[in-house]
PDB file of C-alpha atoms in Angstrom:
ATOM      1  CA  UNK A 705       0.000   0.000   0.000  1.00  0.00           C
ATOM      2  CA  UNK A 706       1.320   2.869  -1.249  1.00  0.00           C
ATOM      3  CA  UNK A 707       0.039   6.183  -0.093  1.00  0.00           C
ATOM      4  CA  UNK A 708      -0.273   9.344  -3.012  1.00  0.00           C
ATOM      5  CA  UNK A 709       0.860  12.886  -1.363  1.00  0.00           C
ATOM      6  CA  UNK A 710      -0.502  15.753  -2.337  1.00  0.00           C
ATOM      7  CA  UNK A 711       0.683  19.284  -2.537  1.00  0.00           C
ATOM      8  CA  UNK A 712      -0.592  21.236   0.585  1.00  0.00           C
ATOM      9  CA  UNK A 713      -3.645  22.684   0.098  1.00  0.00           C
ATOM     10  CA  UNK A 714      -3.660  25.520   2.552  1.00  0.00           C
ATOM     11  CA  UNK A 715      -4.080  28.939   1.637  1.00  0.00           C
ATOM     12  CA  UNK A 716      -0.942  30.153   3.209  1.00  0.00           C
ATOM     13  CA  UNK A 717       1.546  27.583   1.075  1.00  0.00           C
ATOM     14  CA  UNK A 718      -0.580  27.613  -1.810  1.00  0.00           C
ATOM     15  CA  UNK A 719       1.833  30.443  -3.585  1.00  0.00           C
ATOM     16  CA  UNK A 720       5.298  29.157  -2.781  1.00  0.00           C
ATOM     17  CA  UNK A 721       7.816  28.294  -5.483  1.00  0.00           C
ATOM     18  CA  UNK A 722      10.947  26.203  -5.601  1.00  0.00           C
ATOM     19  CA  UNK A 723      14.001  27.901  -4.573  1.00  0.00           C
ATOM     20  CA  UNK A 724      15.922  27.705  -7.737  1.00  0.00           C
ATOM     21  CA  UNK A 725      19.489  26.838  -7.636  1.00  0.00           C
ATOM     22  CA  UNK A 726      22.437  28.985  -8.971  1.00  0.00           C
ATOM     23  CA  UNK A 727      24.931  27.402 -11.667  1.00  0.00           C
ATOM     24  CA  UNK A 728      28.032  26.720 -10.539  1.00  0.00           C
ATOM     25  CA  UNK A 729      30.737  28.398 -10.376  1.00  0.00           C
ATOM     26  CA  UNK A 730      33.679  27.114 -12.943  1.00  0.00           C
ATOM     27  CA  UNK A 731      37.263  27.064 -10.849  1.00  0.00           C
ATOM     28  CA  UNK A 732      38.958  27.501 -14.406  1.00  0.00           C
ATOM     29  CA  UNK A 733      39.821  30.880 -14.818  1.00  0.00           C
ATOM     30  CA  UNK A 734      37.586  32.899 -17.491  1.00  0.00           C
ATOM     31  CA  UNK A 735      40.140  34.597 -19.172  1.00  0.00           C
ATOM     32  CA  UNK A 736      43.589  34.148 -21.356  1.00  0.00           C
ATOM     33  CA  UNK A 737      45.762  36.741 -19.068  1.00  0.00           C
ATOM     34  CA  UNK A 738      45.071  34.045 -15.972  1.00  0.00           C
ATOM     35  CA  UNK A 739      45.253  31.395 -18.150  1.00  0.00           C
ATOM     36  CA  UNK A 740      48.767  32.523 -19.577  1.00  0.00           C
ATOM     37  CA  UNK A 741      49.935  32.660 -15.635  1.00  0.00           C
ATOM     38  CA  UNK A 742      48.837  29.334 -14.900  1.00  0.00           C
ATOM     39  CA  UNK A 743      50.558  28.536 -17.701  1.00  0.00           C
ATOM     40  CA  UNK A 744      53.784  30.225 -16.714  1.00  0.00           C
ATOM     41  CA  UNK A 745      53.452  29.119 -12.939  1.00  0.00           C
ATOM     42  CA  UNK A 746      53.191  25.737 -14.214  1.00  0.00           C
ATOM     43  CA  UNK A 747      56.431  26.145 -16.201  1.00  0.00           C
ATOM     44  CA  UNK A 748      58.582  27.572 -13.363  1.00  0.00           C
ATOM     45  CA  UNK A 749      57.271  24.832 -11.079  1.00  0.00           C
ATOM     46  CA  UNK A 750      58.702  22.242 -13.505  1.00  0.00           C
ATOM     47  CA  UNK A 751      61.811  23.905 -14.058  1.00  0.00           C
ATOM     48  CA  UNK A 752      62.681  24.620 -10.361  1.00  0.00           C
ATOM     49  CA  UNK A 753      61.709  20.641  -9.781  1.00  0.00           C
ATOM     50  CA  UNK A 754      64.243  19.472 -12.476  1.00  0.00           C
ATOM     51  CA  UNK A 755      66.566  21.875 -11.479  1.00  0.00           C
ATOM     52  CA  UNK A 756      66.511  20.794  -7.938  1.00  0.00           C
ATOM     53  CA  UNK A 757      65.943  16.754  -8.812  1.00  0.00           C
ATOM     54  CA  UNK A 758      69.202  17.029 -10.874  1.00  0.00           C
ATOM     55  CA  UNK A 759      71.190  18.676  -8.206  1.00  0.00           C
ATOM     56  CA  UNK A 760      70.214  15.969  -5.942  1.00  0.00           C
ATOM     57  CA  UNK A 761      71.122  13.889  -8.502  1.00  0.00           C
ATOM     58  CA  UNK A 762      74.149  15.009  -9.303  1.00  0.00           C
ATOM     59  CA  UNK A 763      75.443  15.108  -5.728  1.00  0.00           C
ATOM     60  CA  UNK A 764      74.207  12.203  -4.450  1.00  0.00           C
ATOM     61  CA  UNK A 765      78.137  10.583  -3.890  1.00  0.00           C
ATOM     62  CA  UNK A 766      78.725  13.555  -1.495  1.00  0.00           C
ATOM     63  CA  UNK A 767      76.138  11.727   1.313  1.00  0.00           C
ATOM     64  CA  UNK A 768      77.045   8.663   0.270  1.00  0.00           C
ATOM     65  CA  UNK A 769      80.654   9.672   1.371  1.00  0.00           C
ATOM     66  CA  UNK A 770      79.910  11.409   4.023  1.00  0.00           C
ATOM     67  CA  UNK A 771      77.550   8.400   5.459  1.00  0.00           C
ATOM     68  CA  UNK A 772      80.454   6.137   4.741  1.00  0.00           C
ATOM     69  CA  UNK A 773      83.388   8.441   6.451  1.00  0.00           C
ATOM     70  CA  UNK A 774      80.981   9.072   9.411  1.00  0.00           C
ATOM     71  CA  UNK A 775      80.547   4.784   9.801  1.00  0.00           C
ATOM     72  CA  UNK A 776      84.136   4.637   9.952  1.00  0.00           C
ATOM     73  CA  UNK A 777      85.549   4.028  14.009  1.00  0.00           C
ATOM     74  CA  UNK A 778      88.216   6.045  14.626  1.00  0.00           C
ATOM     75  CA  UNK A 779      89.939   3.265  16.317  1.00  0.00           C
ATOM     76  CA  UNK A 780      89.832   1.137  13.686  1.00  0.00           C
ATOM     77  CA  UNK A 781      93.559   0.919  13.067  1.00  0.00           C
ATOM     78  CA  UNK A 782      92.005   0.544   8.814  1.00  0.00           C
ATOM     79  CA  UNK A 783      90.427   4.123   9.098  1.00  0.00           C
ATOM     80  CA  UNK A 784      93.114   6.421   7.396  1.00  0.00           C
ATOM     81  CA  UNK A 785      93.344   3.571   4.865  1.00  0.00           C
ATOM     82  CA  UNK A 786      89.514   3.516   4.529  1.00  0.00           C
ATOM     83  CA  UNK A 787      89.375   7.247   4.550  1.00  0.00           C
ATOM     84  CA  UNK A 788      91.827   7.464   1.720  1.00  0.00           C
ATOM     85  CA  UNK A 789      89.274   5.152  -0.374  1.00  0.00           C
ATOM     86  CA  UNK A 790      86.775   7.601   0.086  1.00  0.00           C
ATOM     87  CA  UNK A 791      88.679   9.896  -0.869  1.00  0.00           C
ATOM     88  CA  UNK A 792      90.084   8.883  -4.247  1.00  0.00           C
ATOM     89  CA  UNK A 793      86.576   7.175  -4.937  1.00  0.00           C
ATOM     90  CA  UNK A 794      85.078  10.696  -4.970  1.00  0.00           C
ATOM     91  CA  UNK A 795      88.178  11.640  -6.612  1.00  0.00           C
ATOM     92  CA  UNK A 796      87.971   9.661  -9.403  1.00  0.00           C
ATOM     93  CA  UNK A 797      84.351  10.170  -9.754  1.00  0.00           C
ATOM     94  CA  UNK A 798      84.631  13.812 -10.702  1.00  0.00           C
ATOM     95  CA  UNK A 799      87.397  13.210 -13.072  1.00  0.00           C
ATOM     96  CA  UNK A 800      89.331   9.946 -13.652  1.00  0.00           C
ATOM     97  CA  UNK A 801      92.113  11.791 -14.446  1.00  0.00           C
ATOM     98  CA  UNK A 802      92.700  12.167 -10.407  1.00  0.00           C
ATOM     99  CA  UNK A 803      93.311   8.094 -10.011  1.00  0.00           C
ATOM    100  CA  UNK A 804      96.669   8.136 -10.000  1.00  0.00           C
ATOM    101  CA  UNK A 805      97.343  10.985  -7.704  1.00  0.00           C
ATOM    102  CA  UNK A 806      99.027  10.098  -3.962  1.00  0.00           C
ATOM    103  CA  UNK A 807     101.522  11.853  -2.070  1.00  0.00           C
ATOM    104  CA  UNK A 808     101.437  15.631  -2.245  1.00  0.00           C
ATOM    105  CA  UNK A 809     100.152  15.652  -5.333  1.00  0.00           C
ATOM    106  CA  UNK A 810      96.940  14.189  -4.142  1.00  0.00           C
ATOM    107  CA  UNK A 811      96.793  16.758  -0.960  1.00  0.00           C
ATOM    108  CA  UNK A 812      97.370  19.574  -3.312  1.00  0.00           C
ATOM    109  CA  UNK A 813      94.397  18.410  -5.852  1.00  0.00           C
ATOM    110  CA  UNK A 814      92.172  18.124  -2.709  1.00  0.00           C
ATOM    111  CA  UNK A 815      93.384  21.439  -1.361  1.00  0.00           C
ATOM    112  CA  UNK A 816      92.792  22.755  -4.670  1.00  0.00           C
ATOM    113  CA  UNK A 817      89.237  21.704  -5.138  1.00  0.00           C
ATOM    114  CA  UNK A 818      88.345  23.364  -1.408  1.00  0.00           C
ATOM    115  CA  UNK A 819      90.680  25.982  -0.249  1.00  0.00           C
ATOM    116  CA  UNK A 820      88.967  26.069   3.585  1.00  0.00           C
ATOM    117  CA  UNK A 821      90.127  22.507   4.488  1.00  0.00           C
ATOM    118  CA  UNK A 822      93.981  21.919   4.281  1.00  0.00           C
ATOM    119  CA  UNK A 823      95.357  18.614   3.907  1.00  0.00           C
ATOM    120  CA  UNK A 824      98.608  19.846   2.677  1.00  0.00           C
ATOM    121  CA  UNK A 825      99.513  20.050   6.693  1.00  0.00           C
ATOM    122  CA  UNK A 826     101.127  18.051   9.137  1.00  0.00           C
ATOM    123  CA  UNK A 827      97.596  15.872   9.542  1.00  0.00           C
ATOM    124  CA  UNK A 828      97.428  14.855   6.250  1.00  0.00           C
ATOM    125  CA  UNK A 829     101.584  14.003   5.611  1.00  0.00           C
ATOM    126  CA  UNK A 830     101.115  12.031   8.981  1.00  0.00           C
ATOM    127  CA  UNK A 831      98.106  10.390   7.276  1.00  0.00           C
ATOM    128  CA  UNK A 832      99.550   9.469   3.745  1.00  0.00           C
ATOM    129  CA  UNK A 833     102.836   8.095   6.475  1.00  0.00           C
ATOM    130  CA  UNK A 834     100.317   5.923   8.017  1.00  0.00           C
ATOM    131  CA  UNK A 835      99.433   4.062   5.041  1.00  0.00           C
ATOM    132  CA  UNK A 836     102.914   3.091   4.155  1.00  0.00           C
ATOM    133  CA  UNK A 837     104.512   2.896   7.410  1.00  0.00           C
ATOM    134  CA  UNK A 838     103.300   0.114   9.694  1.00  0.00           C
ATOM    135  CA  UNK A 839     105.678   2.066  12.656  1.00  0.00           C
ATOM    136  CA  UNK A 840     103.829   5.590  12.013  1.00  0.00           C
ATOM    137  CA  UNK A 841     100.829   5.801  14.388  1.00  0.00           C
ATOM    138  CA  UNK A 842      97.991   8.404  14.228  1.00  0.00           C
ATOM    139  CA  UNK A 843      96.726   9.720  17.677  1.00  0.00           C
ATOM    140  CA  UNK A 844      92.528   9.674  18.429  1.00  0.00           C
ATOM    141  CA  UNK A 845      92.880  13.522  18.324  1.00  0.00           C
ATOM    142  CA  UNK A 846      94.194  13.259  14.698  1.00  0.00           C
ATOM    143  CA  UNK A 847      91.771  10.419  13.635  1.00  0.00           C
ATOM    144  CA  UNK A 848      89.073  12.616  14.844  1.00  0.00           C
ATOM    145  CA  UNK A 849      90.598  15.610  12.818  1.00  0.00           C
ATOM    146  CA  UNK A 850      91.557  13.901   9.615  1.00  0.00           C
ATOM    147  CA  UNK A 851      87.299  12.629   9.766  1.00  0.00           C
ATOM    148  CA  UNK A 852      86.440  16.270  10.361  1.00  0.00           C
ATOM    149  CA  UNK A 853      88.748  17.137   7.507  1.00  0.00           C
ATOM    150  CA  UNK A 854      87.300  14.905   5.243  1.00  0.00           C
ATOM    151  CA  UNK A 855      83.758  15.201   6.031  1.00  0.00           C
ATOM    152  CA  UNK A 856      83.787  19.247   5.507  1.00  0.00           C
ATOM    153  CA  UNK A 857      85.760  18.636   2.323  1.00  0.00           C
ATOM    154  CA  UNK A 858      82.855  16.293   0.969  1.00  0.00           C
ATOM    155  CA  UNK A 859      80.260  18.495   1.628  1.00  0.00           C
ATOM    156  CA  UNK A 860      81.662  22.069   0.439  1.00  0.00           C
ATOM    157  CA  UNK A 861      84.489  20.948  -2.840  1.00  0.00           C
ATOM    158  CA  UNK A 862      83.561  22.812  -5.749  1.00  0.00           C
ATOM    159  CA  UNK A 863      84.336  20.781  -9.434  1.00  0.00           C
ATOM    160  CA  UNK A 864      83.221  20.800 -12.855  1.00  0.00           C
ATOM    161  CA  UNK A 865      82.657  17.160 -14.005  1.00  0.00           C
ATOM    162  CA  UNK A 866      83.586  15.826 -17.073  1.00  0.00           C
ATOM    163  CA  UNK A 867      80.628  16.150 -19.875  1.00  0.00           C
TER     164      UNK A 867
END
């Protein structure tokens, strides 16, 4: 059983009418000057995303470094040999021309490429002494230095890579 309704039949709703809905309003703007700086927005969106994707990119060995040098014990009696790998890794990343440096010629290319860190000092001849000579001994203090060293230099060297 279905009951019918009918409209009210009182006197006082008798003239009513439906409230009649406005149209929408569109979100997309209405004309080509705002359409033209979407447009442009748009554009200098995507370039600051590439730009900023490829210097990520681009730099990615310098945390991967950094993590690795920062993992490294400073008692390990292997650091300084370790940190040298690190070293000439990034090294020979930017240009593989820089694979057969050691001695002071390898101090002065890294001084070169970041003129606040100095390896061409007594800490980094004591270092490159290490590796050869089983007798030479770095101290904790100089460990902890050389890391330092090393770290700042992988976070602030400046290079152009080969194309």
């Amino acid at each position: 059983m279905s009951v019918q309704h009918t409209p009210p039949s009182t006197y006082i709703l008798r003239n009513l009418n439906d409230v009649t809905i406005p149209e929408s309003v569109s979100w997309w703007p209405q004309t080509i000057g705002w359409k033209i700086v979407a447009c442009l927005l748009v554009l200098v969106f995507a370039f600051t995303a590439y730009r900023a994707i490829k210097h990520w990119w681009m730099n990615r060995y310098r945390s991967e470094a950094i993590r690795y040098i920062e993992s490294l014990d400073i008692n390990d009696s292997e650091m300084p040999r370790l940190t040298l790998h690190a070293i000439k890794t990034v090294l020979t990343y930017l240009n593989s021309s820089y694979a057969s440096l050691y001695g002071e010629a390898l101090l002065n290319k890294v001084d070169e490429l970041h003129q606040d860190t100095v390896f061409s000092s007594k800490i980094g001849e004591l270092w490159l002494e290490t590796l050869v000579n089983p007798h030479a001994l770095m101290k904790s203090e100089e460990r902890v230095e050389l890391k330092q060293m090393a770290i700042t230099w992988l976070r602030k060297h400046q290079e152009v890579r080969n194309a």
